Amino acid sequence: KVYDYARSNDWEWFVTFTFSRDKVNRYDYDECIKKLSKWLNNLRRSSPALSYLVVPEQHKDGAYHFHGLFSGIDEKQIVWTGRYVVKRLKGLRSRFVRTSDKIYKIGSYKLGWMTATLVKDKEKVTSYITKYITKDMLNGLYGRKR
């Protein structure tokens, strides 16, 4: 269902959210969801056309962060960070190159770190976020907001 929803909508932004251990217990899924939901509700006030799809990812150490697809964000909420996407050159593990793709922030996210980049290829970002929807992840979150 997540894959179908992601593929059947037009998305403008690919976003990653992480949590600062000083502000959120990033090992507590329920706390992460509560804080992120509150931030999203606040963003909706300035962006009533907001649409999003957000999925969790759990690091090997147990900490959570989230990836999402967004559209309908008020342009006033989008701020360029002054940074660019850096990509690894194919076939060369230790070689990186700065691209012309800018990294943005959305709204006043102060729970940790956020990066937002324009979606260029909907199929790629859909595949990227759905790879985190696994049976093990869903079993661990049974009966909780997901």
mmCIF file of C-alpha atoms in Angstrom:
data_model
loop_
_atom_site.group_PDB
_atom_site.id
_atom_site.type_symbol
_atom_site.label_atom_id
_atom_site.label_comp_id
_atom_site.label_asym_id
_atom_site.label_seq_id
_atom_site.Cartn_x
_atom_site.Cartn_y
_atom_site.Cartn_z
ATOM 1 C CA LYS A 1 0.000 0.000 0.000
ATOM 2 C CA VAL A 2 2.837 2.396 0.822
ATOM 3 C CA TYR A 3 4.448 1.732 -2.557
ATOM 4 C CA ASP A 4 1.154 2.281 -4.398
ATOM 5 C CA TYR A 5 0.426 5.493 -2.498
ATOM 6 C CA ALA A 6 3.930 6.816 -3.176
ATOM 7 C CA ARG A 7 3.768 5.977 -6.893
ATOM 8 C CA SER A 8 0.246 7.307 -7.452
ATOM 9 C CA ASN A 9 0.929 10.825 -6.143
ATOM 10 C CA ASP A 10 3.082 13.692 -7.314
ATOM 11 C CA TRP A 11 5.753 14.614 -4.781
ATOM 12 C CA GLU A 12 7.951 17.687 -4.749
ATOM 13 C CA TRP A 13 10.303 16.948 -1.849
ATOM 14 C CA PHE A 14 12.248 14.022 -0.430
ATOM 15 C CA VAL A 15 12.846 14.700 3.267
ATOM 16 C CA THR A 16 14.876 13.010 6.000
ATOM 17 C CA PHE A 17 14.254 13.725 9.686
ATOM 18 C CA THR A 18 16.599 12.789 12.505
ATOM 19 C CA PHE A 19 16.298 13.535 16.207
ATOM 20 C CA SER A 20 18.770 15.168 18.552
ATOM 21 C CA ARG A 21 19.298 13.070 21.661
ATOM 22 C CA ASP A 22 19.083 16.331 23.663
ATOM 23 C CA LYS A 23 15.495 16.973 22.500
ATOM 24 C CA VAL A 24 13.914 13.577 21.816
ATOM 25 C CA ASN A 25 14.498 10.055 23.054
ATOM 26 C CA ARG A 26 15.263 8.761 19.562
ATOM 27 C CA TYR A 27 15.095 5.158 20.780
ATOM 28 C CA ASP A 28 11.440 5.564 21.814
ATOM 29 C CA TYR A 29 9.288 5.164 18.688
ATOM 30 C CA ASP A 30 6.159 6.562 20.362
ATOM 31 C CA GLU A 31 7.970 9.716 21.483
ATOM 32 C CA CYS A 32 9.458 10.232 18.006
ATOM 33 C CA ILE A 33 6.020 9.862 16.386
ATOM 34 C CA LYS A 34 4.422 12.246 18.882
ATOM 35 C CA LYS A 35 7.040 14.967 18.295
ATOM 36 C CA LEU A 36 7.058 14.543 14.501
ATOM 37 C CA SER A 37 3.240 14.572 14.353
ATOM 38 C CA LYS A 38 3.113 17.806 16.328
ATOM 39 C CA TRP A 39 5.643 19.385 13.965
ATOM 40 C CA LEU A 40 3.644 18.212 10.916
ATOM 41 C CA ASN A 41 0.416 19.625 12.368
ATOM 42 C CA ASN A 42 2.134 22.982 12.880
ATOM 43 C CA LEU A 43 3.444 22.903 9.302
ATOM 44 C CA ARG A 44 -0.088 22.281 8.014
ATOM 45 C CA ARG A 45 -1.176 25.626 9.484
ATOM 46 C CA SER A 46 1.039 27.486 7.015
ATOM 47 C CA SER A 47 0.640 24.906 4.232
ATOM 48 C CA PRO A 48 -3.029 23.808 4.089
ATOM 49 C CA ALA A 49 -2.419 21.876 0.825
ATOM 50 C CA LEU A 50 0.268 19.755 2.534
ATOM 51 C CA SER A 51 0.444 16.082 1.556
ATOM 52 C CA TYR A 52 3.027 13.698 2.927
ATOM 53 C CA LEU A 53 4.057 10.099 3.298
ATOM 54 C CA VAL A 54 6.570 9.401 6.074
ATOM 55 C CA VAL A 55 8.172 6.055 6.945
ATOM 56 C CA PRO A 56 10.418 5.124 9.877
ATOM 57 C CA GLU A 57 13.876 3.635 9.671
ATOM 58 C CA GLN A 58 15.613 2.108 12.649
ATOM 59 C CA HIS A 59 19.393 2.240 12.859
ATOM 60 C CA LYS A 60 21.392 -0.788 14.003
ATOM 61 C CA ASP A 61 21.760 0.892 17.411
ATOM 62 C CA GLY A 62 17.942 1.129 17.718
ATOM 63 C CA ALA A 63 17.539 4.883 17.111
ATOM 64 C CA TYR A 64 14.748 5.994 14.775
ATOM 65 C CA HIS A 65 14.765 8.494 11.962
ATOM 66 C CA PHE A 66 12.233 9.059 9.197
ATOM 67 C CA HIS A 67 12.153 9.501 5.428
ATOM 68 C CA GLY A 68 9.270 11.205 3.688
ATOM 69 C CA LEU A 69 7.755 12.463 0.474
ATOM 70 C CA PHE A 70 6.060 15.859 0.599
ATOM 71 C CA SER A 71 4.078 18.200 -1.631
ATOM 72 C CA GLY A 72 1.963 21.325 -1.157
ATOM 73 C CA ILE A 73 4.403 23.134 1.120
ATOM 74 C CA ASP A 74 4.108 26.922 1.217
ATOM 75 C CA GLU A 75 7.214 28.371 -0.470
ATOM 76 C CA LYS A 76 7.824 30.634 2.539
ATOM 77 C CA GLN A 77 8.535 27.499 4.587
ATOM 78 C CA ILE A 78 11.366 26.336 2.305
ATOM 79 C CA VAL A 79 14.857 27.593 3.119
ATOM 80 C CA TRP A 80 18.068 26.726 1.292
ATOM 81 C CA THR A 81 20.736 25.591 3.773
ATOM 82 C CA GLY A 82 23.612 26.810 1.594
ATOM 83 C CA ARG A 83 24.701 23.196 1.068
ATOM 84 C CA TYR A 84 24.650 20.865 -1.918
ATOM 85 C CA VAL A 85 24.083 17.119 -2.265
ATOM 86 C CA VAL A 86 27.325 15.132 -2.367
ATOM 87 C CA LYS A 87 27.254 11.815 -4.231
ATOM 88 C CA ARG A 88 29.668 8.922 -4.483
ATOM 89 C CA LEU A 89 31.056 8.341 -7.964
ATOM 90 C CA LYS A 90 29.938 5.019 -9.414
ATOM 91 C CA GLY A 91 32.520 2.312 -8.971
ATOM 92 C CA LEU A 92 34.752 4.497 -6.792
ATOM 93 C CA ARG A 93 33.942 4.060 -3.096
ATOM 94 C CA SER A 94 36.266 6.779 -1.881
ATOM 95 C CA ARG A 95 35.520 9.419 -4.538
ATOM 96 C CA PHE A 96 32.754 11.934 -3.958
ATOM 97 C CA VAL A 97 31.537 14.869 -5.998
ATOM 98 C CA ARG A 98 29.373 17.848 -5.118
ATOM 99 C CA THR A 99 26.281 18.052 -7.326
ATOM 100 C CA SER A 100 24.238 21.103 -8.270
ATOM 101 C CA ASP A 101 21.300 19.754 -6.210
ATOM 102 C CA LYS A 102 20.592 22.041 -3.274
ATOM 103 C CA ILE A 103 19.713 20.892 0.241
ATOM 104 C CA TYR A 104 16.828 22.718 1.918
ATOM 105 C CA LYS A 105 15.075 22.845 5.278
ATOM 106 C CA ILE A 106 11.318 23.003 5.678
ATOM 107 C CA GLY A 107 9.662 25.092 8.349
ATOM 108 C CA SER A 108 11.232 25.442 11.739
ATOM 109 C CA TYR A 109 12.228 21.856 12.449
ATOM 110 C CA LYS A 110 14.190 22.023 15.709
ATOM 111 C CA LEU A 111 13.961 18.421 16.895
ATOM 112 C CA GLY A 112 17.258 17.478 15.288
ATOM 113 C CA TRP A 113 18.404 17.569 11.686
ATOM 114 C CA MET A 114 16.462 17.687 8.462
ATOM 115 C CA THR A 115 17.355 17.627 4.805
ATOM 116 C CA ALA A 116 14.950 18.246 1.949
ATOM 117 C CA THR A 117 15.783 17.842 -1.724
ATOM 118 C CA LEU A 118 13.646 18.243 -4.808
ATOM 119 C CA VAL A 119 12.298 14.986 -6.208
ATOM 120 C CA LYS A 120 13.780 14.336 -9.636
ATOM 121 C CA ASP A 121 12.803 10.695 -10.093
ATOM 122 C CA LYS A 122 9.606 9.521 -8.382
ATOM 123 C CA GLU A 123 10.411 5.854 -9.006
ATOM 124 C CA LYS A 124 13.782 6.114 -7.245
ATOM 125 C CA VAL A 125 12.481 7.897 -4.159
ATOM 126 C CA THR A 126 9.524 5.512 -3.952
ATOM 127 C CA SER A 127 11.862 2.527 -4.015
ATOM 128 C CA TYR A 128 14.124 4.165 -1.454
ATOM 129 C CA ILE A 129 11.452 4.806 1.175
ATOM 130 C CA THR A 130 9.617 1.517 0.665
ATOM 131 C CA LYS A 131 12.735 -0.557 1.269
ATOM 132 C CA TYR A 132 12.314 0.296 4.966
ATOM 133 C CA ILE A 133 8.830 -1.224 5.103
ATOM 134 C CA THR A 134 9.803 -4.742 6.123
ATOM 135 C CA LYS A 135 7.974 -7.479 7.958
ATOM 136 C CA ASP A 136 10.381 -7.197 10.904
ATOM 137 C CA MET A 137 9.818 -3.435 11.207
ATOM 138 C CA LEU A 138 6.039 -3.817 11.035
ATOM 139 C CA ASN A 139 6.019 -6.612 13.626
ATOM 140 C CA GLY A 140 7.987 -4.421 16.011
ATOM 141 C CA LEU A 141 5.417 -1.633 15.665
ATOM 142 C CA TYR A 142 2.252 -3.764 15.837
ATOM 143 C CA GLY A 143 -0.663 -1.872 17.402
ATOM 144 C CA ARG A 144 1.144 1.485 17.239
ATOM 145 C CA LYS A 145 0.713 4.466 14.951
ATOM 146 C CA ARG A 146 2.593 3.715 11.735
#
